Coordinates of C-alpha atoms in Angstrom, one line a residue:
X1 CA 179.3 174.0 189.1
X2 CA 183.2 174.5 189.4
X3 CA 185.4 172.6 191.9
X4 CA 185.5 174.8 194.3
X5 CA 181.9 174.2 194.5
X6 CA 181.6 170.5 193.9
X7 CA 184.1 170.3 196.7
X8 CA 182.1 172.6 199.0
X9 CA 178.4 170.8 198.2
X10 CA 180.7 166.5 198.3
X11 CA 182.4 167.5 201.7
X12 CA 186.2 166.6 200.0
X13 CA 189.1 168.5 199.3
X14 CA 189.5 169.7 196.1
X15 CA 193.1 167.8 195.7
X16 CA 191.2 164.9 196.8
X17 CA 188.8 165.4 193.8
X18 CA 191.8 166.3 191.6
X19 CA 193.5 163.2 192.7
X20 CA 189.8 160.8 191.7
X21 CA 189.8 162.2 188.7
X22 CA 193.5 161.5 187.4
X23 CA 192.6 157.2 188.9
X24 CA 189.7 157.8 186.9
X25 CA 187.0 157.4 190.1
X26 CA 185.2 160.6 188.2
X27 CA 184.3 161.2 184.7
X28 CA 185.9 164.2 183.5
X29 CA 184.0 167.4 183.6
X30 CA 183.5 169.6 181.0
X31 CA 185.7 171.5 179.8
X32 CA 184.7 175.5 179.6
X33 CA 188.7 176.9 179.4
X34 CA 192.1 175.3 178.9
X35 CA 192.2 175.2 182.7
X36 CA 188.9 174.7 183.9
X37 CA 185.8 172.7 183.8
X38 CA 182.3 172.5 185.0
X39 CA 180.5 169.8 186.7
X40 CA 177.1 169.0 187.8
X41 CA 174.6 167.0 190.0
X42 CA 176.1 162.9 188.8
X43 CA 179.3 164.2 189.6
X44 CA 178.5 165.0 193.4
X45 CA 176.2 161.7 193.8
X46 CA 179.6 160.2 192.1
X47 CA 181.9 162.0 194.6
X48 CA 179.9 161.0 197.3
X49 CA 180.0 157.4 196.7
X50 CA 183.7 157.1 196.3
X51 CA 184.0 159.0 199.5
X52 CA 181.7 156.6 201.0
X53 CA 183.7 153.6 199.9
X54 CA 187.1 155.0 199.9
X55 CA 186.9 157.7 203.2
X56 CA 184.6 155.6 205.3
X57 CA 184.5 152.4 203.9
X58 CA 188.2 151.9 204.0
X59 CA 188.2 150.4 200.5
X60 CA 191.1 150.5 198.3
X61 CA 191.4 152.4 195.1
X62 CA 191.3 149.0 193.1
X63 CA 188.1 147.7 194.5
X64 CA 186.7 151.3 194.5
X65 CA 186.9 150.5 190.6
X66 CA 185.1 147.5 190.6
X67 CA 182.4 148.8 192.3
X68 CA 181.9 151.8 189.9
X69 CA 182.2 149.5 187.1
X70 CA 179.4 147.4 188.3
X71 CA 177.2 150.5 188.9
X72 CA 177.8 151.2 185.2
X73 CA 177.4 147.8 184.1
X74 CA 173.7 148.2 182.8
X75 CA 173.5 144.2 182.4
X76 CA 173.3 144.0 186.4
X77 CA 170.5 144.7 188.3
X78 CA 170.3 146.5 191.1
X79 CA 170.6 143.9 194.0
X80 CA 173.8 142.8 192.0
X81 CA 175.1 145.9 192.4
X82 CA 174.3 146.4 196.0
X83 CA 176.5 143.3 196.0
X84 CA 179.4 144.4 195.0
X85 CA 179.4 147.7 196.7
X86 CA 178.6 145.9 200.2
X87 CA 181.0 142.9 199.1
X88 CA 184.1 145.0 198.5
X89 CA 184.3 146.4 202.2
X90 CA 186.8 145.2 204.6
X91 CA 184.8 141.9 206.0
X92 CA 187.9 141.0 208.4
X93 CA 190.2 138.1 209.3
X94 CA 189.5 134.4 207.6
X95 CA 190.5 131.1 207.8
X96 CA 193.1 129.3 205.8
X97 CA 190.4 126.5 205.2
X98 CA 192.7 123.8 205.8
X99 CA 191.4 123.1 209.7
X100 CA 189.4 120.9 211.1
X101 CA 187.5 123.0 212.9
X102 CA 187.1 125.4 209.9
X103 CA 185.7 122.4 208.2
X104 CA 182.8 121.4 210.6
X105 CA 182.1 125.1 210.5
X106 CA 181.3 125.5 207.2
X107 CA 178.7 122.4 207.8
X108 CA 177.5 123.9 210.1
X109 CA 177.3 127.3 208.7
X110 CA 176.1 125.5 205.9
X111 CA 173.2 123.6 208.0
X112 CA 172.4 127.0 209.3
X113 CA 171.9 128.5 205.5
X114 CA 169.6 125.4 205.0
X115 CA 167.0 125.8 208.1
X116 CA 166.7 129.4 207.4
X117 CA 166.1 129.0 203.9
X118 CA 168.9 131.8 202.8
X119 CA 168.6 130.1 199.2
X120 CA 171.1 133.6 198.1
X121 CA 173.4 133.3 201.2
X122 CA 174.1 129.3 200.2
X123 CA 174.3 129.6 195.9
X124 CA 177.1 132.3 196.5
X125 CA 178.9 129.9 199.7
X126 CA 182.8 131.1 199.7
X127 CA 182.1 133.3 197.1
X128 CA 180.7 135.8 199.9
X129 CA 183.3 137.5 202.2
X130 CA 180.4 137.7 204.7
X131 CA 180.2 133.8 204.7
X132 CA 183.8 133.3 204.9
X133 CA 183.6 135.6 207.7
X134 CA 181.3 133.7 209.4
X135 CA 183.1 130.4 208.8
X136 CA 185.7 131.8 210.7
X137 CA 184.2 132.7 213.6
X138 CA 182.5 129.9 214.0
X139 CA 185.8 127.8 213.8
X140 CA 187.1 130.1 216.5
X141 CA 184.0 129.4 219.1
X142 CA 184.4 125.8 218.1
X143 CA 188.3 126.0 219.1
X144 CA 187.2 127.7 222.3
X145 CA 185.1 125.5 223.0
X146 CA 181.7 127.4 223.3
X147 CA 178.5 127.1 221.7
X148 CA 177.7 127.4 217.9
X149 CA 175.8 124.9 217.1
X150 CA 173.0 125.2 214.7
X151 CA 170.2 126.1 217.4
X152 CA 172.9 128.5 218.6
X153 CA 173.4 130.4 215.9
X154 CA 169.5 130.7 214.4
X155 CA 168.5 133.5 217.3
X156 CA 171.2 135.4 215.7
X157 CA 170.7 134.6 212.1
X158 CA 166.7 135.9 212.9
X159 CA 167.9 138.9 214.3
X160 CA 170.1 139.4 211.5
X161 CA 167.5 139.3 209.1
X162 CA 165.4 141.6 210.7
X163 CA 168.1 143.9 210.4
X164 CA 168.5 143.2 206.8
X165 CA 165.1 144.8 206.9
X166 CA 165.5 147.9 208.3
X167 CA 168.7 148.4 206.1
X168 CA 167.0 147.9 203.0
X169 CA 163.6 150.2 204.5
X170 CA 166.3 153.0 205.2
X171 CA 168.2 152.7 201.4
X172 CA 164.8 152.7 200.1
X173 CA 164.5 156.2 201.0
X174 CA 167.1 157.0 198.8
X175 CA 165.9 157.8 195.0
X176 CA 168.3 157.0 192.7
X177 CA 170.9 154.2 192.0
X178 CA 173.7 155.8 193.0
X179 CA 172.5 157.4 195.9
X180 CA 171.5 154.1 197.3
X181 CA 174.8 152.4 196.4
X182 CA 176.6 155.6 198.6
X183 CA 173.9 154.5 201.6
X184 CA 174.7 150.8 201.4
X185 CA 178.3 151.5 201.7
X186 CA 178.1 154.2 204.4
X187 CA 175.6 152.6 206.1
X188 CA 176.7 149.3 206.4
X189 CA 180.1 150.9 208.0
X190 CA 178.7 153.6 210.4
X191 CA 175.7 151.4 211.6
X192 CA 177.6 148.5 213.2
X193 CA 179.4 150.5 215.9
X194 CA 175.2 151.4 216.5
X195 CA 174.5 147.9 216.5
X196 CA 177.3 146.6 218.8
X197 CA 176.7 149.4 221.3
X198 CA 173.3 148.6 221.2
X199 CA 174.0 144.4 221.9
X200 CA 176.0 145.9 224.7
X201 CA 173.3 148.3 226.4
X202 CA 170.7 145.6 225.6
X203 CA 172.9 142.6 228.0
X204 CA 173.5 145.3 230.7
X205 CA 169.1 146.2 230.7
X206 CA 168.9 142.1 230.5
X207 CA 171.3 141.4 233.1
X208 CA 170.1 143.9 235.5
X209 CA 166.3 142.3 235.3
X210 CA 167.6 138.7 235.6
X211 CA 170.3 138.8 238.1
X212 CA 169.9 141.9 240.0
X213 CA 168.8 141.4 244.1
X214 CA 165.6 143.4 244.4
X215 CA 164.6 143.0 248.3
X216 CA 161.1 144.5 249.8

């Protein structure tokens, strides 16, 4: 295909395309005339994860690279490479780690880890933006005052994992490597306004059968 039609079929303008190709984000086509080149089917699946991580991910160009070169880094498997691609999102603010609160968060975040049995989630510790994240906001309920202790937190963590579940069941109907990496990415950023709009309908249905007056 030309890129008029690579651009049509990805969903991105064509000095978009232009402008992945000269940072290296896409291999090169090949070359049919000193001014034009053909492309086929990896490109797209390629264009369509850099637009997943760069258009609705948010992720800059530099990560962007570091995710490609995992995918093409046959000594990973593939969870490794779901990794990286889920790992170089925007995870949001964290701590300086020099608080005290920050500190008896990470024990209990750690404790947490430990009960569940998240053997992954407590090798990689601060290694994981998703962990740090956490950290945080435990340190910022234990500032505040509210709860986030261990017992606390584990409804959450269960629910979490049952969400893990149905992630993975819905990449899984993706065939190839790359198209799952695109999913993962996309996913992972369109499905949590789903998820917190969902929490919020869910405590108006609970609140309405706990503390709503029914008379007669």
């Amino acid at each position: 295909m030309r890129l008029a039609e690579l651009s049509r079929r990805g969903g991105v303008p064509t000095a978009t395309i232009k402008y992945y190709l000269r940072e290296g984000l896409l291999p090169a086509g090949r070359r049919v005339t000193a001014t034009q080149a053909e492309y086929d089917e990896t490109h797209l699946r390629r264009l369509r994860l850099v637009r997943a991580l760069i258009q609705v991910g948010r992720v800059p160009i530099s990560s962007a690279r570091e995710v490609l070169a995992a995918l093409e880094d046959e000594e990973l498997d593939h969870n490794s490479r779901l990794g990286t691609a889920v790992w170089a999102l925007p995870h949001g603010p964290e701590g300086t780690g020099d608080e005290p609160a920050e500190g008896a968060a990470r024990r209990t975040v750690d404790a947490l880890l430990a009960r569940l049995g998240w053997e992954a989630a407590r090798a990689y510790g601060d290694e994981s933006p998703a962990h740090r994240m956490l950290v945080t906001a435990v340190a910022s309920l234990t500032r505040l005052g509210y709860p986030c202790a261990v017992e606390d937190l584990a409804p959450y963590a269960r629910s979490g994992h049952q969400l893990a579940v149905a992630d993975l069941d819905l990449l899984e109907r993706y065939e190839s490597p790359d198209e799952q990496l695109e999913a993962a990415v996309a996913l992972t950023v369109l499905y949590e306004p789903v998820l917190l709009a969902l929490r919020r309908l869910a405590h108006g249905e609970e609140s309405n059968r706990r503390y709503t007056r029914r008379d007669g």
